[in-house]
Coordinates of C-alpha atoms (C1' of nucleotides) in Angstrom, one line a residue:
Chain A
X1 CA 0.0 0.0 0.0
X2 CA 1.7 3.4 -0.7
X3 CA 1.5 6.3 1.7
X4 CA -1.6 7.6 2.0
X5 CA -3.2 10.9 4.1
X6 CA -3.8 10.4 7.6
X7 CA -7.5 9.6 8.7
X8 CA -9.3 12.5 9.0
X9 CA -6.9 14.6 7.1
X10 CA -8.3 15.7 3.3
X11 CA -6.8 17.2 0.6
X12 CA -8.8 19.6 -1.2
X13 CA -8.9 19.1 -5.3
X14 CA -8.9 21.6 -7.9
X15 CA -12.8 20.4 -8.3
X16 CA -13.0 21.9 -5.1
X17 CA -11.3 24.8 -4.5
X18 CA -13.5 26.8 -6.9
X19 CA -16.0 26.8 -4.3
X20 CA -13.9 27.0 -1.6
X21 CA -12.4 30.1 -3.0
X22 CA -15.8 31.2 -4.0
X23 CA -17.1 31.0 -0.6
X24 CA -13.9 32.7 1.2
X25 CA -14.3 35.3 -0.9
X26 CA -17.6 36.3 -0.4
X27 CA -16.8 36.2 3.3
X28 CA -13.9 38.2 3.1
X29 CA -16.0 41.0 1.0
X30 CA -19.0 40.7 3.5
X31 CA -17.2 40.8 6.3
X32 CA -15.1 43.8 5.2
X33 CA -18.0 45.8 4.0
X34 CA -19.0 45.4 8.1
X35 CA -15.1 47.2 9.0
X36 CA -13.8 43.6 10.0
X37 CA -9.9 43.5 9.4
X38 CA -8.4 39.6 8.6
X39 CA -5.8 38.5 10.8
X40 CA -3.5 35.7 10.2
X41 CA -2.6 33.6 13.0
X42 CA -0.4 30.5 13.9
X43 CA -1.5 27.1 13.8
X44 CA 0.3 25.9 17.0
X45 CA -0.3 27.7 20.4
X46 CA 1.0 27.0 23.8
X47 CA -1.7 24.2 25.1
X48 CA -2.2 26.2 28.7
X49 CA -3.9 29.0 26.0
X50 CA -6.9 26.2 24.8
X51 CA -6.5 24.8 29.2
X52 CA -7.0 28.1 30.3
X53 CA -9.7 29.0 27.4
X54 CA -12.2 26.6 26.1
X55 CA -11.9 25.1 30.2
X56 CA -9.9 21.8 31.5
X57 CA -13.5 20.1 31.7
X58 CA -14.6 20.8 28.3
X59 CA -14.8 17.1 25.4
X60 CA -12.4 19.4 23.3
X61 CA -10.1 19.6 25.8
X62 CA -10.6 16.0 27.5
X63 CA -9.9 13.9 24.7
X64 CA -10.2 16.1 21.3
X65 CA -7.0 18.4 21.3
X66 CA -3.3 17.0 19.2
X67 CA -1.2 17.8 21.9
X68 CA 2.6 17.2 22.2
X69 CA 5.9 18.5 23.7
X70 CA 8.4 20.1 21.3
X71 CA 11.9 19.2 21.2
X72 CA 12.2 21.4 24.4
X73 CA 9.7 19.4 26.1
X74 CA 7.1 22.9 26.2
X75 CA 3.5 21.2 25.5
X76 CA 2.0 22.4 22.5
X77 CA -1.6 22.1 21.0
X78 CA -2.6 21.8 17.5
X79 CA -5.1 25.0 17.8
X80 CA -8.6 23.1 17.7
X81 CA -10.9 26.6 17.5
X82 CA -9.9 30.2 16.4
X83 CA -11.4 32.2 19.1
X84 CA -8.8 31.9 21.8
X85 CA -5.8 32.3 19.6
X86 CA -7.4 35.3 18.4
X87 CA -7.9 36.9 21.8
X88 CA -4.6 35.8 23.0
X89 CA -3.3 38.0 20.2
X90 CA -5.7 40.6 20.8
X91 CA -4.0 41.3 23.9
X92 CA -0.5 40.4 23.4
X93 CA -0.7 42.8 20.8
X94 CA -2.6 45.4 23.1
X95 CA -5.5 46.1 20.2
X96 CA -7.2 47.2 23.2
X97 CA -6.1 50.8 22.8
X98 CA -8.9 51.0 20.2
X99 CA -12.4 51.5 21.3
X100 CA -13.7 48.1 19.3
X101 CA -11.5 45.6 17.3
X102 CA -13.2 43.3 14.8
X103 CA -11.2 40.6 13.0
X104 CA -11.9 38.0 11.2
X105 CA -9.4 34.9 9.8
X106 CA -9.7 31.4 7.7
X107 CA -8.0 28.3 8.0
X108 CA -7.6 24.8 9.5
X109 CA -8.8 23.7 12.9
X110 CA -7.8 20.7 14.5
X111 CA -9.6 18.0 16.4
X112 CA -9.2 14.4 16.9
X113 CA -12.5 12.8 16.2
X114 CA -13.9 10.1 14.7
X115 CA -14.3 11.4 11.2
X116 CA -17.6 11.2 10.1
X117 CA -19.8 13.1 7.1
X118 CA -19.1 17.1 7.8
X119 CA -16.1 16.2 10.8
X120 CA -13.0 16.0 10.1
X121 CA -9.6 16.0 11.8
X122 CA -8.1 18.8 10.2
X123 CA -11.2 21.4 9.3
X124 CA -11.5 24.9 7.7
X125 CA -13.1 27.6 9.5
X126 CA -14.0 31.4 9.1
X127 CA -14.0 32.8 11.9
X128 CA -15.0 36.6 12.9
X129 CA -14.8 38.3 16.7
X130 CA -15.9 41.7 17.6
X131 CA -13.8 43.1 20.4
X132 CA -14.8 45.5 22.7
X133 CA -18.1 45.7 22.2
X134 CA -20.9 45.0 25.1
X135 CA -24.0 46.1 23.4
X136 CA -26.4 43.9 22.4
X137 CA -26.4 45.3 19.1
X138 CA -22.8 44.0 18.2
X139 CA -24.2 40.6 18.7
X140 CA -27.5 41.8 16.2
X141 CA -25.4 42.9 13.8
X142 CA -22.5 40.2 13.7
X143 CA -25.6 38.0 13.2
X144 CA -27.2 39.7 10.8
X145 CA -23.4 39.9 8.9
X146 CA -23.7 36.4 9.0
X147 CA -27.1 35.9 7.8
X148 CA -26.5 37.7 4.9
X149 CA -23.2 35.4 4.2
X150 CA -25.4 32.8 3.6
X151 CA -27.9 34.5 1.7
X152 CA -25.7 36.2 -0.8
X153 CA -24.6 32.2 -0.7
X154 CA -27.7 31.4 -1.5
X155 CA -27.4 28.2 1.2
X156 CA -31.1 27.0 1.8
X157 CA -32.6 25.4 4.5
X158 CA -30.6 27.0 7.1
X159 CA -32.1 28.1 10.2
X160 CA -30.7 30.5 13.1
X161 CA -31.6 29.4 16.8
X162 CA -30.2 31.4 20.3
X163 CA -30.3 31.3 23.8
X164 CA -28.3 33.3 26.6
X165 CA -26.0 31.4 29.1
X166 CA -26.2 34.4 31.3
X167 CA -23.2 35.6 33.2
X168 CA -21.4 35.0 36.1
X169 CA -24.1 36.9 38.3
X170 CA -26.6 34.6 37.2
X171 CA -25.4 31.8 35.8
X172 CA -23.9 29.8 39.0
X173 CA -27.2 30.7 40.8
X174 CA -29.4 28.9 38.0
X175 CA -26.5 25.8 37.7
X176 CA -27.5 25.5 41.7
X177 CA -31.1 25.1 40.6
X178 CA -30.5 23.1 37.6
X179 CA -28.3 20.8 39.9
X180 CA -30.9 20.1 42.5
X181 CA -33.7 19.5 40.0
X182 CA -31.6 16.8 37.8
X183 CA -30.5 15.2 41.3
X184 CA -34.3 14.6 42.1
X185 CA -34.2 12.9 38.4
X186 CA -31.1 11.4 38.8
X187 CA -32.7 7.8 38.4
X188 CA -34.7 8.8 35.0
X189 CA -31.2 9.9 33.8
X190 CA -28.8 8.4 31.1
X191 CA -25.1 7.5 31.9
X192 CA -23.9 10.6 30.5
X193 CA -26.2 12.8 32.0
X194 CA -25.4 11.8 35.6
X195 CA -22.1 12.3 34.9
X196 CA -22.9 15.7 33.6
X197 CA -24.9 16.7 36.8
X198 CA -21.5 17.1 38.5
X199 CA -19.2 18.4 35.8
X200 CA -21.5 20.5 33.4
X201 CA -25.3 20.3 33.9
X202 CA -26.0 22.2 31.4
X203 CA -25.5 19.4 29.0
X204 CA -28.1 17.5 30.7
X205 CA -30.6 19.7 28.8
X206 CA -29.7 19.7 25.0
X207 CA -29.3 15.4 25.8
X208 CA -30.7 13.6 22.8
X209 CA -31.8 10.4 25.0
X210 CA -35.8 10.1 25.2
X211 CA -35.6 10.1 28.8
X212 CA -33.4 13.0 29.3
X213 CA -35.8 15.0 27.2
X214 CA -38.6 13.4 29.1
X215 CA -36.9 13.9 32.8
X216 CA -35.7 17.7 31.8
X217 CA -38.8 18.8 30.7
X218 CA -40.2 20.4 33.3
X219 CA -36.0 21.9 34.5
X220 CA -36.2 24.8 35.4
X221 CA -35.5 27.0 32.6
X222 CA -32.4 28.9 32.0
X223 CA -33.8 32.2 29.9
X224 CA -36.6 32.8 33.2
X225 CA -33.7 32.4 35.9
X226 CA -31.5 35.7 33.9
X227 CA -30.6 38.3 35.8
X228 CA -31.9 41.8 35.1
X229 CA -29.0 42.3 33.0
X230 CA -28.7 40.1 30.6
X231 CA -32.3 39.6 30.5
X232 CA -32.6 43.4 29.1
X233 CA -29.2 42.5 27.0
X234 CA -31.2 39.3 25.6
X235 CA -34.5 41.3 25.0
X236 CA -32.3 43.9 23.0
X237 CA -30.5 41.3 21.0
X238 CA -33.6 39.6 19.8
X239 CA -35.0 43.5 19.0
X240 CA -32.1 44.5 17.4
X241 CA -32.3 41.5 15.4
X242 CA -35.7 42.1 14.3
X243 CA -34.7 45.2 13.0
X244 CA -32.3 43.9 10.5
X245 CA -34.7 41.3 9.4
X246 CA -34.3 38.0 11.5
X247 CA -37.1 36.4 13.8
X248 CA -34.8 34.5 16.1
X249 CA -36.0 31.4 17.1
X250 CA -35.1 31.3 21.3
X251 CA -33.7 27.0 21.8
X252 CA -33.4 27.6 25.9
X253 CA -31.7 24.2 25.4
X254 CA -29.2 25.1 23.4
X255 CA -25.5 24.6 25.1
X256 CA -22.5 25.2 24.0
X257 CA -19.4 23.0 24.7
X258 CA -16.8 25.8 25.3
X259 CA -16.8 27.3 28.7
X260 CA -16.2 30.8 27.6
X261 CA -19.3 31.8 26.1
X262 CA -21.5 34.1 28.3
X263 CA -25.3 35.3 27.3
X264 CA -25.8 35.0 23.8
X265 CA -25.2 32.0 22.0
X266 CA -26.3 30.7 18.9
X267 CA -26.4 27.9 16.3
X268 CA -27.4 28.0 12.8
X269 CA -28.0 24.8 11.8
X270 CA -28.9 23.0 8.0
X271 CA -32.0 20.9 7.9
X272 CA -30.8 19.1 4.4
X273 CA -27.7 18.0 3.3
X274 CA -25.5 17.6 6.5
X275 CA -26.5 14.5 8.4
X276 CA -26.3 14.2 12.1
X277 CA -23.6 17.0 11.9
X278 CA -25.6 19.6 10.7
X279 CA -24.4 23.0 12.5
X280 CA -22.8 25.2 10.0
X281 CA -22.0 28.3 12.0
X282 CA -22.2 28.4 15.5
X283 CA -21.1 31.5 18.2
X284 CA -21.8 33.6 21.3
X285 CA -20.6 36.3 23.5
X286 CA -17.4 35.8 25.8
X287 CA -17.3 38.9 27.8
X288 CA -14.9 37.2 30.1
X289 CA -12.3 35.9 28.2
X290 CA -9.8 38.3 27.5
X291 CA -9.8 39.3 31.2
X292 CA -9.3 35.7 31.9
X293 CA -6.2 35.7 29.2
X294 CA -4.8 38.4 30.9
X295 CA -5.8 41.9 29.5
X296 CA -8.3 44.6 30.2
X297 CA -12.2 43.6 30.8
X298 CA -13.5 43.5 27.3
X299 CA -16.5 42.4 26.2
X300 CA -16.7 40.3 23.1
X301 CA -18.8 38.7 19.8
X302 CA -17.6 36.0 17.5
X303 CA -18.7 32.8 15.9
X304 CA -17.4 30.7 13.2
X305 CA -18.4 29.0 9.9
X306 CA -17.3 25.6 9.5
X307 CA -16.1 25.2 5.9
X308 CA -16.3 21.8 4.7
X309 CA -20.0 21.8 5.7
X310 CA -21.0 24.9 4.4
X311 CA -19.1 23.4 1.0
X312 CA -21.5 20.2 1.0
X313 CA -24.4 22.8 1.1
X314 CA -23.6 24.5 -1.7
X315 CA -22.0 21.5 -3.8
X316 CA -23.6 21.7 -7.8
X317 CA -24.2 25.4 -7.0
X318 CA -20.4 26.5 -8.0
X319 CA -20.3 29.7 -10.2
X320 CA -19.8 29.0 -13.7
X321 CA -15.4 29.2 -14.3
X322 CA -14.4 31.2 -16.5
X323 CA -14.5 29.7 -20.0
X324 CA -11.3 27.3 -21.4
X325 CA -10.3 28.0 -24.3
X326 CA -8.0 25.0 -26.1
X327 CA -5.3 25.4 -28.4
X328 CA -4.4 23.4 -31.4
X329 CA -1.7 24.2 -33.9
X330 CA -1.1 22.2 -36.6
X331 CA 2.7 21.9 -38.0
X332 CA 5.8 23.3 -37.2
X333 CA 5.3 26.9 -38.6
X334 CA 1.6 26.9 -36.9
X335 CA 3.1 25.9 -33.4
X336 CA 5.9 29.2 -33.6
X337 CA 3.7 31.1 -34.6
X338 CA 0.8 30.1 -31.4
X339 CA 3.7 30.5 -28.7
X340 CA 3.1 34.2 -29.5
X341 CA -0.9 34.5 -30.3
X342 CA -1.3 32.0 -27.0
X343 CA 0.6 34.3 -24.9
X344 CA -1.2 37.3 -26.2
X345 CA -4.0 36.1 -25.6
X346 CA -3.7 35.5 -22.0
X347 CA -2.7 38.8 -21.4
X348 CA -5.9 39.9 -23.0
X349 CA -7.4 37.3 -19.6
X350 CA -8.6 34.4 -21.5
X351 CA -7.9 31.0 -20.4
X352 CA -6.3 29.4 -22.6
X353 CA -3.9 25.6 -22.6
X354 CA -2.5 24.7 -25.5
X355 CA -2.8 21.2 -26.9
X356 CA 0.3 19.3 -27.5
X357 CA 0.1 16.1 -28.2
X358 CA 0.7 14.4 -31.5
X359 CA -1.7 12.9 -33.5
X360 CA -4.3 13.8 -35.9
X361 CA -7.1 17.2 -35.4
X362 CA -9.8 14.4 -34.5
X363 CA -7.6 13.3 -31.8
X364 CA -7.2 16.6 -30.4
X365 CA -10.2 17.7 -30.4
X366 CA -11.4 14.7 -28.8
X367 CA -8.9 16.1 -26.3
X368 CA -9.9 19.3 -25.9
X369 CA -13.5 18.4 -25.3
X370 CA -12.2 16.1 -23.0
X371 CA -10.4 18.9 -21.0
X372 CA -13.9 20.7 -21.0
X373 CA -13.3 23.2 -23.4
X374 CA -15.8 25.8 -24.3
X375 CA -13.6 26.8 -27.5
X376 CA -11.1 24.9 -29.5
X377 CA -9.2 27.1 -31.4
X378 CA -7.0 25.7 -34.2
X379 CA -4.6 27.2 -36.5
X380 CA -3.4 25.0 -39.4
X381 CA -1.8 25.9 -42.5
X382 CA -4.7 27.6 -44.4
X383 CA -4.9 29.9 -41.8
X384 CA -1.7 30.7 -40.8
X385 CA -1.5 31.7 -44.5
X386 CA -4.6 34.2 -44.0
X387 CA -3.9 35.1 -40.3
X388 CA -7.0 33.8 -39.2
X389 CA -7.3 31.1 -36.4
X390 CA -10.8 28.8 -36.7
X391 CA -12.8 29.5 -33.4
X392 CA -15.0 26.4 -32.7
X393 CA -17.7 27.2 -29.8
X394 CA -18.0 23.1 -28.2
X395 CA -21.0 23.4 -26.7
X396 CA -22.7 25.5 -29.6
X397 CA -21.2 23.2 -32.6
X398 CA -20.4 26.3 -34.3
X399 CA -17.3 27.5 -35.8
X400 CA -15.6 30.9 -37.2
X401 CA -12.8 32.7 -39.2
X402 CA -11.6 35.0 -36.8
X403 CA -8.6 37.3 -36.9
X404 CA -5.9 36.6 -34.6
X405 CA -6.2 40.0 -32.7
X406 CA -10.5 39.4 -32.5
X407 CA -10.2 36.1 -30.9
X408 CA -9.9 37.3 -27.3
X409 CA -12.8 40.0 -27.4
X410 CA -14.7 37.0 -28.6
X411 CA -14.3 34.6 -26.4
X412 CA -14.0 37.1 -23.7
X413 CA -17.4 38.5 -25.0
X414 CA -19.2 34.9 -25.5
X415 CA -19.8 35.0 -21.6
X416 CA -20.9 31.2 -21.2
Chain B
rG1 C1' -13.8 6.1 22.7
rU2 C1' -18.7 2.9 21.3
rG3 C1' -21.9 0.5 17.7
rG4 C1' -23.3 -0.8 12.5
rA5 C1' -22.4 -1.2 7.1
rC6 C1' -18.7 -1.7 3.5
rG7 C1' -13.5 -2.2 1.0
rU8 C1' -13.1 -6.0 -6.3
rG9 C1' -9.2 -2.1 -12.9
rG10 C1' -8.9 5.3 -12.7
rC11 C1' -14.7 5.5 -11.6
rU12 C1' -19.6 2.9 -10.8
rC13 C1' -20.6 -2.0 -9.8
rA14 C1' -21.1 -7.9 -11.1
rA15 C1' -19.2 -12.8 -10.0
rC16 C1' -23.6 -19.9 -5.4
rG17 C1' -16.8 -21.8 -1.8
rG18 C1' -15.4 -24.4 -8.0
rU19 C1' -12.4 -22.9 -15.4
rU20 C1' -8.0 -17.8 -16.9
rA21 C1' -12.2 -12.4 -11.6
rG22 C1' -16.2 -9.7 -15.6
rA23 C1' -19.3 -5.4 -17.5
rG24 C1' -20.3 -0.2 -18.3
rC25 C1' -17.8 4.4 -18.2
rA26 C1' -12.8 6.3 -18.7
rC27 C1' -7.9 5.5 -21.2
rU28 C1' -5.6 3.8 -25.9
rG29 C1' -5.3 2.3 -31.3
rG30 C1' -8.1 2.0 -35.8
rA31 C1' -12.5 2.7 -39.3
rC32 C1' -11.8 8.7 -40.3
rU33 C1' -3.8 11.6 -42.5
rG34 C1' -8.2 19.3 -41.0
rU35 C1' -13.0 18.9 -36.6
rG36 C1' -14.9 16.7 -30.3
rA37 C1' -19.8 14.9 -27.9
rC38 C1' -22.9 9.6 -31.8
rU39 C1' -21.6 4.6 -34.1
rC40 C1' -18.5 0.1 -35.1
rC41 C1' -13.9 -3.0 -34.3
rG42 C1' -9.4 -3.9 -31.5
rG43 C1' -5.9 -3.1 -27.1
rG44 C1' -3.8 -2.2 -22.2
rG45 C1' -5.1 -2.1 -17.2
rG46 C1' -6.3 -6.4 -11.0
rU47 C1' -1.3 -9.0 -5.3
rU48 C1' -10.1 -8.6 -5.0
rG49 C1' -7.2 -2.8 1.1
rG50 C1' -3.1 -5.6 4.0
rG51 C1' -1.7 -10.0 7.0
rG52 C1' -2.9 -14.7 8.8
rG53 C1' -6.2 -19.1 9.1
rU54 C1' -10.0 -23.0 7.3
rU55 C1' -10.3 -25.8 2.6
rC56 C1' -8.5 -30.2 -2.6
rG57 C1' -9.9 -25.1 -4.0
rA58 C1' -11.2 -18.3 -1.0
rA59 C1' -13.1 -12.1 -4.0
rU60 C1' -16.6 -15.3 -1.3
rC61 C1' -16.0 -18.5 5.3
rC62 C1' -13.1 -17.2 10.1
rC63 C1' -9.5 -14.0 12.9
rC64 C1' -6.4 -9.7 13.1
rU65 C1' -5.2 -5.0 11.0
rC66 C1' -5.8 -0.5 8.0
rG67 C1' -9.3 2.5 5.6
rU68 C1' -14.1 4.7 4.1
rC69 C1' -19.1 5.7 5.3
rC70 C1' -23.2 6.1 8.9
rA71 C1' -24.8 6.7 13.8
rC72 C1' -23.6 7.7 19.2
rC73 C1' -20.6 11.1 21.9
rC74 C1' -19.3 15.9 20.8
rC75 C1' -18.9 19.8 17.6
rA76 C1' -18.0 23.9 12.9

RNA sequence: GUGGACGUGGCUCAACGGUUAGAGCACUGGACUGUGACUCCGGGGGUUGGGGGUUCGAAUCCCCUCGUCCACCCCA
């Protein structure tokens, strides 16, 4: 067997990366339009960061993170989310001194899962974080951002759900509450769940088991046990968010699996297309964690778009490429004299390969079609003669005598 | 980490434990020496994921291993 990737590592083909491309792009000129800068940042942090960040108790942390001690024995993490790298560089880099920060970045997340459709080991994300910001209206309009990323995608089916988590005035006071009610149901419980009464009892509520749903039902519920203050900051989110166009749907089940996140959360999730994995972009509010990291009490947005599963959404929906043009000269002279047209002609900003291989036209253009050409262009004798090259459209079965210095406002014009 | 399904030419898939593992598509040559997508004829291509076992005989049965997919867990 020859060497192959490893599990749950993917490369991405040139079938692909149209889309890919397609879809960072319209990000990157959303996200822009909204004052968001891109930052670039390393792939490998110090493992304490992810400890200290996503929290010691947390699955990614547990058992999730590729972890392993340089050649100086320091432990270092394979970064397995973008937010706390981000706000590690936020402060390191004291971006503080302005009065909000909003960045955004791309690139590969790491994990160790069992791969699965939509999971991988190594995954692309976008991610984007306003920093500095405590009004509910960052989180509106980092939403709204974000809804119209997938609109001007045209992704279907996709549907945006939040909750608030509260903070730390009100958030240990309902976990008390929450703890004593799931004790009382601790025998209607699955495994997981009674091990979550004591470590995160949160989970307990967003638990798929039948009799987790049954035994939570009547939990008490976290939106009715906010404090004043993020009640009001909750009630202005989902107003703000009405204004731009959104009628949040409210999960009060929703939890997410990082420790950081404080009042609003969300998930927006596909109902087609994804399997069991279907959250495409997912987020919150962390307006402790860049105190926690060691800089100035900041208050903060972000969320991130998983790539590979916002790909399978829009698979068969790529852009149309630009169109390929084929060249085929025939004979010596033919061939001299296409080094020069070809090369003018893709400075005009047509596509253009030339054909080389031997054999006779029919060959060729079996080639070319089978390259996917929308125009064969072939210069032979006759033409050469005439300075003409004959234009064949492939997908029209039409042809042309067209003058050398025509062919690229022609094909450029032709617009398939 | 747990459970299930599945690994056969480049791709999609056939083959009851029994000849030399086949077909379609793709590739390649020709019919057709300047016109692809249609047609016809020929050609190449396989350690049946890998290893072990059972058997006179294994793609087929058993064990191990690797991988893919799906689900759980969890997440983007």
């Amino acid at each position: 067997m020859s060497i192959t990737a490893i599990r749950g590592f993917n490369d991405i083909l040139p079938g692909q990366t149209g889309l890919w491309r397609q879809i960072e792009q319209t990000a990157w000129s959303i996200f822009r339009a909204y004052g968001f800068g891109e930052i670039r940042l390393p792939i490998v942090e110090k493992t304490e960061l992810f400890l200290r960040s996503i929290g010691e108790t947390t699955d990614i942390v547990e058992k999730e993170m590729y972890t392993f001690p340089d050649r100086h024995g320091d432990m270092m993490t394979l970064r397995p989310e973008g937010t706390a790298p981000a706000v590690r560089a936020f402060v390191e880099h004291k971006l503080y001194t302005a009065p909000v920060t909003k960045l955004y970045y791309t690139g590969p997340m790491f994990r160790y899962e069992r791969p699965q459709k939509g999971r991988y080991r190594q995954f692309y994300q976008i991610g984007a974080e306003v920093l500095g910001d405590e009004s509910p209206r960052a989180d509106a309009e980092a939403l709204s951002m974000l809804m119209k990323f997938f609109a001007t995608l045209k992704v279907k089916g996709a549907s945006l759900q939040i909750n608030s988590l509260g903070d730390a005035n009100c958030r240990p006071a309902y976990k008390e509450k929450l703890y004593n009610y799931l004790k009382g149901k601790a025998g209607e419980l699955c495994e997981n769940c009674l091990r979550r009464i004591e470590t995160n009892p949160l989970r307990a509520l967003d638990c798929k088991a039948a009799d987790c749903i049954e035994a939570t039902k009547e939990a008490p519920s976290l939106v009715d046990s906010l404090c004043e203050g993020c009640a009001a900051h909750f009630d202005r989110v989902k107003y703000f968010l009405r204004l731009y166009g959104i009628d949040p749907l409210v999960n009060p089940r929703m939890v997410r699996g990082l420790d950081y996140y404080t009042r609003t959360t969300f998930e927006i999730t596909a109902d087609t297309g994804l399997g069991s994995q279907n959250a495409v972009a997912a987020g919150g509010r962390y307006d402790r964690l860049v105190e926690e990291l060691g800089g100035p009490a900041t208050p903060c947005f972000g969320f991130a778009i998983g790539m590979e599963r916002l790909a399978l959404l829009l698979e068969g929906e790529q852009a149309l490429a630009a169109p390929l043009t084929v060249f085929i000269a025939l004979g010596d002279e033919a061939e001299k004299k296409g080094v020069e047209l070809v090369s003018a002609w893709r400075g005009a900003g047509i596509r253009v390969v030339e054909e080389f291989s031997a054999g006779g036209l029919k060959t060729r253009m079996k080639r070319a079609d089978r390259l996917g050409a929308d125009f064969a262009v072939i210069l032979g004798e006759n033409e050469l003669n005439e300075g003409v090259v004959t234009v064949k459209d492939m997908k029209q079965a039409r042809q042309d005598t067209v003058a050398w210095d025509k062919v690229a406002s022609i094909i450029a014009g032709a617009g398939h």
